[in-house]
Amino acid sequence: MSEGTSEATGGIRDEWPLYEIFVRGKRGLNHVHVGSLHAADDEMALRHARDVYTRRNEGVSIWAVRADLVAASSPDEKDPLFAPAGDKVYRHPTFYAIPDDVPHM
Amino acid sequence: MTAQPETERLASFEGTLARHDRIEPRDWMPERYRSTLVRQIAQHAHSEIIGMQPEGNWLTRAPSLRRKAILLAKVQDEAGHGLYLYSACETLGVSRRELTEKLLAGQQKYSSIFNYPTLSYADVGTIGWLVDGAAICNQVPLCRTSYGPYGRSMIRICKEESFHQRQGFELLATMMRGTDEQRAMVQESVDRFWWPSLMMFGPPDADSPNTEQSMAWGIKRDTNDELRQKFVDMTVPQAQALGVTLPDPALVWNEERGHHDFGQPDWDEFAAVVKGAGPCNAQRIAHRRRAHEEGAWVREAATAFAAKGASR
């Protein structure tokens, strides 16, 4: 899920670490990933995130997470990781036949 | 997990494109898809960053506080757009520092339009109307580009470009309601920027070697000539509303085609500007290099401060 892979910063001396930025658009909504930026520390990451990603009231709350601290599933594991969900049709409400005249169900 | 063989990976990549699904950062992708994206996104990011200079030139001389606040907000947006795009480009495994170094060394390009000077204040309006208008034409289809992070950056950028274009048009419309001298300033500015704006779409399709592959990969959605035509058709009625003349004697409505016919820009001039011989190429890079070097102590101080905080 992390868009900034750790390779993105590897090998370049002195570059500020990469942070992934998440913004809550308004109360009642989840924080959503909006992009990344570089900052020397957490506080600067939040300040930069405010200037880069919320110039037009796009958010009421910001999370900044060091990209190298994000654990992400690998795209190569997509099938083994998500396939088990595919054959459990009984987990979905449409699996169950209910007579048409039964209300509110 | 055993690694898939190359042919299976390629089939999976092409299957994703065929379903019009997006390619995401950690997916396998052909090396040329990756390098084409890096080249295109980097050039786009650099254009936003260098693009701050022509308009920044008028920040201290904007004619009112209102116009100055608008121009400041717009130039700040260009910086933001550059950062969105650097962020997208970094997901392809290049670092921002590397991109910055390549820009400063002249190894990566930016849009040729920013190598033209802003000689009068009317240019601020013309850049908003024509240059940002052309950029919007280019960028709206890129919201559906096949690479996820690039498309998401373009969606954010397009939302903000609309403000840029409208403020430019409004500025020019205000000047057109002013004195004869102001109207002449607007016309003179449009005369200078019309042809370079048409060049922003790149060379004619016949001379654009990358277009076919980029379209097959879904990186580009329309050809250079298609977008140029769309821009001309869109701009003609806007010019009429403003009361300015577009400086092309060949510009005429073609009933049969349902489009305007128009003349070709001077492609030799375009080639020369791309190669570095435009009026402002050296100045733009020298300015960017100076700003980068003079900012070094700030970057170092912030790094030292962060290290001190971490060791406490």
JSON list of N, CA, C and O in Angstrom, two decimals, chain B residues 20-43:
[
{"chain": "B", "resi": 20, "resn": "HIS", "atom": "N", "xyz": [-8.25, -1.79, -18.41]},
{"chain": "B", "resi": 20, "resn": "HIS", "atom": "CA", "xyz": [-8.26, -0.37, -18.05]},
{"chain": "B", "resi": 20, "resn": "HIS", "atom": "C", "xyz": [-8.13, -0.20, -16.54]},
{"chain": "B", "resi": 20, "resn": "HIS", "atom": "O", "xyz": [-8.63, 0.77, -15.97]},
{"chain": "B", "resi": 21, "resn": "ASP", "atom": "N", "xyz": [-7.48, -1.16, -15.90]},
{"chain": "B", "resi": 21, "resn": "ASP", "atom": "CA", "xyz": [-7.13, -1.01, -14.49]},
{"chain": "B", "resi": 21, "resn": "ASP", "atom": "C", "xyz": [-5.84, -0.20, -14.41]},
{"chain": "B", "resi": 21, "resn": "ASP", "atom": "O", "xyz": [-5.14, -0.05, -15.39]},
{"chain": "B", "resi": 22, "resn": "ARG", "atom": "N", "xyz": [-5.54, 0.30, -13.23]},
{"chain": "B", "resi": 22, "resn": "ARG", "atom": "CA", "xyz": [-4.32, 1.08, -13.06]},
{"chain": "B", "resi": 22, "resn": "ARG", "atom": "C", "xyz": [-3.15, 0.19, -12.65]},
{"chain": "B", "resi": 22, "resn": "ARG", "atom": "O", "xyz": [-3.33, -0.80, -11.92]},
{"chain": "B", "resi": 23, "resn": "ILE", "atom": "N", "xyz": [-1.96, 0.58, -13.09]},
{"chain": "B", "resi": 23, "resn": "ILE", "atom": "CA", "xyz": [-0.73, -0.02, -12.60]},
{"chain": "B", "resi": 23, "resn": "ILE", "atom": "C", "xyz": [-0.35, 0.74, -11.32]},
{"chain": "B", "resi": 23, "resn": "ILE", "atom": "O", "xyz": [-0.42, 1.97, -11.29]},
{"chain": "B", "resi": 24, "resn": "GLU", "atom": "N", "xyz": [-0.01, 0.00, -10.28]},
{"chain": "B", "resi": 24, "resn": "GLU", "atom": "CA", "xyz": [0.36, 0.65, -9.01]},
{"chain": "B", "resi": 24, "resn": "GLU", "atom": "C", "xyz": [1.84, 0.43, -8.71]},
{"chain": "B", "resi": 24, "resn": "GLU", "atom": "O", "xyz": [2.47, -0.48, -9.27]},
{"chain": "B", "resi": 25, "resn": "PRO", "atom": "N", "xyz": [2.42, 1.27, -7.82]},
{"chain": "B", "resi": 25, "resn": "PRO", "atom": "CA", "xyz": [3.86, 1.35, -7.67]},
{"chain": "B", "resi": 25, "resn": "PRO", "atom": "C", "xyz": [4.64, 0.05, -7.55]},
{"chain": "B", "resi": 25, "resn": "PRO", "atom": "O", "xyz": [5.67, -0.10, -8.16]},
{"chain": "B", "resi": 26, "resn": "ARG", "atom": "N", "xyz": [4.16, -0.90, -6.78]},
{"chain": "B", "resi": 26, "resn": "ARG", "atom": "CA", "xyz": [5.01, -2.06, -6.56]},
{"chain": "B", "resi": 26, "resn": "ARG", "atom": "C", "xyz": [4.69, -3.20, -7.52]},
{"chain": "B", "resi": 26, "resn": "ARG", "atom": "O", "xyz": [5.25, -4.28, -7.41]},
{"chain": "B", "resi": 27, "resn": "ASP", "atom": "N", "xyz": [3.82, -2.96, -8.51]},
{"chain": "B", "resi": 27, "resn": "ASP", "atom": "CA", "xyz": [3.56, -3.94, -9.54]},
{"chain": "B", "resi": 27, "resn": "ASP", "atom": "C", "xyz": [4.79, -4.09, -10.43]},
{"chain": "B", "resi": 27, "resn": "ASP", "atom": "O", "xyz": [5.53, -3.14, -10.65]},
{"chain": "B", "resi": 28, "resn": "TRP", "atom": "N", "xyz": [4.93, -5.29, -11.00]},
{"chain": "B", "resi": 28, "resn": "TRP", "atom": "CA", "xyz": [5.97, -5.46, -12.01]},
{"chain": "B", "resi": 28, "resn": "TRP", "atom": "C", "xyz": [5.59, -4.63, -13.23]},
{"chain": "B", "resi": 28, "resn": "TRP", "atom": "O", "xyz": [4.41, -4.53, -13.58]},
{"chain": "B", "resi": 29, "resn": "MET", "atom": "N", "xyz": [6.58, -4.01, -13.87]},
{"chain": "B", "resi": 29, "resn": "MET", "atom": "CA", "xyz": [6.31, -3.27, -15.11]},
{"chain": "B", "resi": 29, "resn": "MET", "atom": "C", "xyz": [7.53, -3.36, -16.01]},
{"chain": "B", "resi": 29, "resn": "MET", "atom": "O", "xyz": [8.65, -3.49, -15.51]},
{"chain": "B", "resi": 30, "resn": "PRO", "atom": "N", "xyz": [7.33, -3.30, -17.34]},
{"chain": "B", "resi": 30, "resn": "PRO", "atom": "CA", "xyz": [8.49, -3.33, -18.23]},
{"chain": "B", "resi": 30, "resn": "PRO", "atom": "C", "xyz": [9.38, -2.12, -17.96]},
{"chain": "B", "resi": 30, "resn": "PRO", "atom": "O", "xyz": [8.87, -1.04, -17.64]},
{"chain": "B", "resi": 31, "resn": "GLU", "atom": "N", "xyz": [10.67, -2.31, -18.12]},
{"chain": "B", "resi": 31, "resn": "GLU", "atom": "CA", "xyz": [11.61, -1.22, -17.81]},
{"chain": "B", "resi": 31, "resn": "GLU", "atom": "C", "xyz": [11.32, 0.02, -18.67]},
{"chain": "B", "resi": 31, "resn": "GLU", "atom": "O", "xyz": [11.43, 1.15, -18.18]},
{"chain": "B", "resi": 32, "resn": "ARG", "atom": "N", "xyz": [10.89, -0.19, -19.91]},
{"chain": "B", "resi": 32, "resn": "ARG", "atom": "CA", "xyz": [10.65, 0.99, -20.75]},
{"chain": "B", "resi": 32, "resn": "ARG", "atom": "C", "xyz": [9.38, 1.74, -20.34]},
{"chain": "B", "resi": 32, "resn": "ARG", "atom": "O", "xyz": [9.29, 2.95, -20.51]},
{"chain": "B", "resi": 33, "resn": "TYR", "atom": "N", "xyz": [8.41, 1.02, -19.80]},
{"chain": "B", "resi": 33, "resn": "TYR", "atom": "CA", "xyz": [7.21, 1.69, -19.26]},
{"chain": "B", "resi": 33, "resn": "TYR", "atom": "C", "xyz": [7.64, 2.60, -18.10]},
{"chain": "B", "resi": 33, "resn": "TYR", "atom": "O", "xyz": [7.27, 3.77, -18.02]},
{"chain": "B", "resi": 34, "resn": "ARG", "atom": "N", "xyz": [8.48, 2.02, -17.22]},
{"chain": "B", "resi": 34, "resn": "ARG", "atom": "CA", "xyz": [8.96, 2.78, -16.07]},
{"chain": "B", "resi": 34, "resn": "ARG", "atom": "C", "xyz": [9.78, 4.00, -16.51]},
{"chain": "B", "resi": 34, "resn": "ARG", "atom": "O", "xyz": [9.55, 5.12, -16.06]},
{"chain": "B", "resi": 35, "resn": "SER", "atom": "N", "xyz": [10.73, 3.80, -17.44]},
{"chain": "B", "resi": 35, "resn": "SER", "atom": "CA", "xyz": [11.60, 4.92, -17.81]},
{"chain": "B", "resi": 35, "resn": "SER", "atom": "C", "xyz": [10.82, 5.99, -18.59]},
{"chain": "B", "resi": 35, "resn": "SER", "atom": "O", "xyz": [11.10, 7.18, -18.46]},
{"chain": "B", "resi": 36, "resn": "THR", "atom": "N", "xyz": [9.81, 5.57, -19.36]},
{"chain": "B", "resi": 36, "resn": "THR", "atom": "CA", "xyz": [8.99, 6.56, -20.07]},
{"chain": "B", "resi": 36, "resn": "THR", "atom": "C", "xyz": [8.21, 7.41, -19.07]},
{"chain": "B", "resi": 36, "resn": "THR", "atom": "O", "xyz": [8.14, 8.64, -19.20]},
{"chain": "B", "resi": 37, "resn": "LEU", "atom": "N", "xyz": [7.68, 6.74, -18.04]},
{"chain": "B", "resi": 37, "resn": "LEU", "atom": "CA", "xyz": [6.94, 7.49, -17.02]},
{"chain": "B", "resi": 37, "resn": "LEU", "atom": "C", "xyz": [7.85, 8.44, -16.26]},
{"chain": "B", "resi": 37, "resn": "LEU", "atom": "O", "xyz": [7.49, 9.60, -16.01]},
{"chain": "B", "resi": 38, "resn": "VAL", "atom": "N", "xyz": [9.03, 7.97, -15.89]},
{"chain": "B", "resi": 38, "resn": "VAL", "atom": "CA", "xyz": [9.97, 8.84, -15.15]},
{"chain": "B", "resi": 38, "resn": "VAL", "atom": "C", "xyz": [10.28, 10.07, -15.99]},
{"chain": "B", "resi": 38, "resn": "VAL", "atom": "O", "xyz": [10.22, 11.20, -15.49]},
{"chain": "B", "resi": 39, "resn": "ARG", "atom": "N", "xyz": [10.55, 9.85, -17.29]},
{"chain": "B", "resi": 39, "resn": "ARG", "atom": "CA", "xyz": [10.88, 10.99, -18.15]},
{"chain": "B", "resi": 39, "resn": "ARG", "atom": "C", "xyz": [9.71, 11.97, -18.22]},
{"chain": "B", "resi": 39, "resn": "ARG", "atom": "O", "xyz": [9.87, 13.17, -18.03]},
{"chain": "B", "resi": 40, "resn": "GLN", "atom": "N", "xyz": [8.50, 11.44, -18.43]},
{"chain": "B", "resi": 40, "resn": "GLN", "atom": "CA", "xyz": [7.34, 12.32, -18.60]},
{"chain": "B", "resi": 40, "resn": "GLN", "atom": "C", "xyz": [6.95, 13.03, -17.29]},
{"chain": "B", "resi": 40, "resn": "GLN", "atom": "O", "xyz": [6.70, 14.22, -17.28]},
{"chain": "B", "resi": 41, "resn": "ILE", "atom": "N", "xyz": [6.92, 12.29, -16.19]},
{"chain": "B", "resi": 41, "resn": "ILE", "atom": "CA", "xyz": [6.51, 12.90, -14.92]},
{"chain": "B", "resi": 41, "resn": "ILE", "atom": "C", "xyz": [7.57, 13.90, -14.44]},
{"chain": "B", "resi": 41, "resn": "ILE", "atom": "O", "xyz": [7.25, 14.98, -13.95]},
{"chain": "B", "resi": 42, "resn": "ALA", "atom": "N", "xyz": [8.85, 13.55, -14.63]},
{"chain": "B", "resi": 42, "resn": "ALA", "atom": "CA", "xyz": [9.92, 14.46, -14.20]},
{"chain": "B", "resi": 42, "resn": "ALA", "atom": "C", "xyz": [9.84, 15.76, -15.01]},
{"chain": "B", "resi": 42, "resn": "ALA", "atom": "O", "xyz": [9.92, 16.86, -14.45]},
{"chain": "B", "resi": 43, "resn": "GLN", "atom": "N", "xyz": [9.65, 15.63, -16.31]},
{"chain": "B", "resi": 43, "resn": "GLN", "atom": "CA", "xyz": [9.57, 16.83, -17.15]},
{"chain": "B", "resi": 43, "resn": "GLN", "atom": "C", "xyz": [8.38, 17.69, -16.72]},
{"chain": "B", "resi": 43, "resn": "GLN", "atom": "O", "xyz": [8.48, 18.92, -16.66]}
]
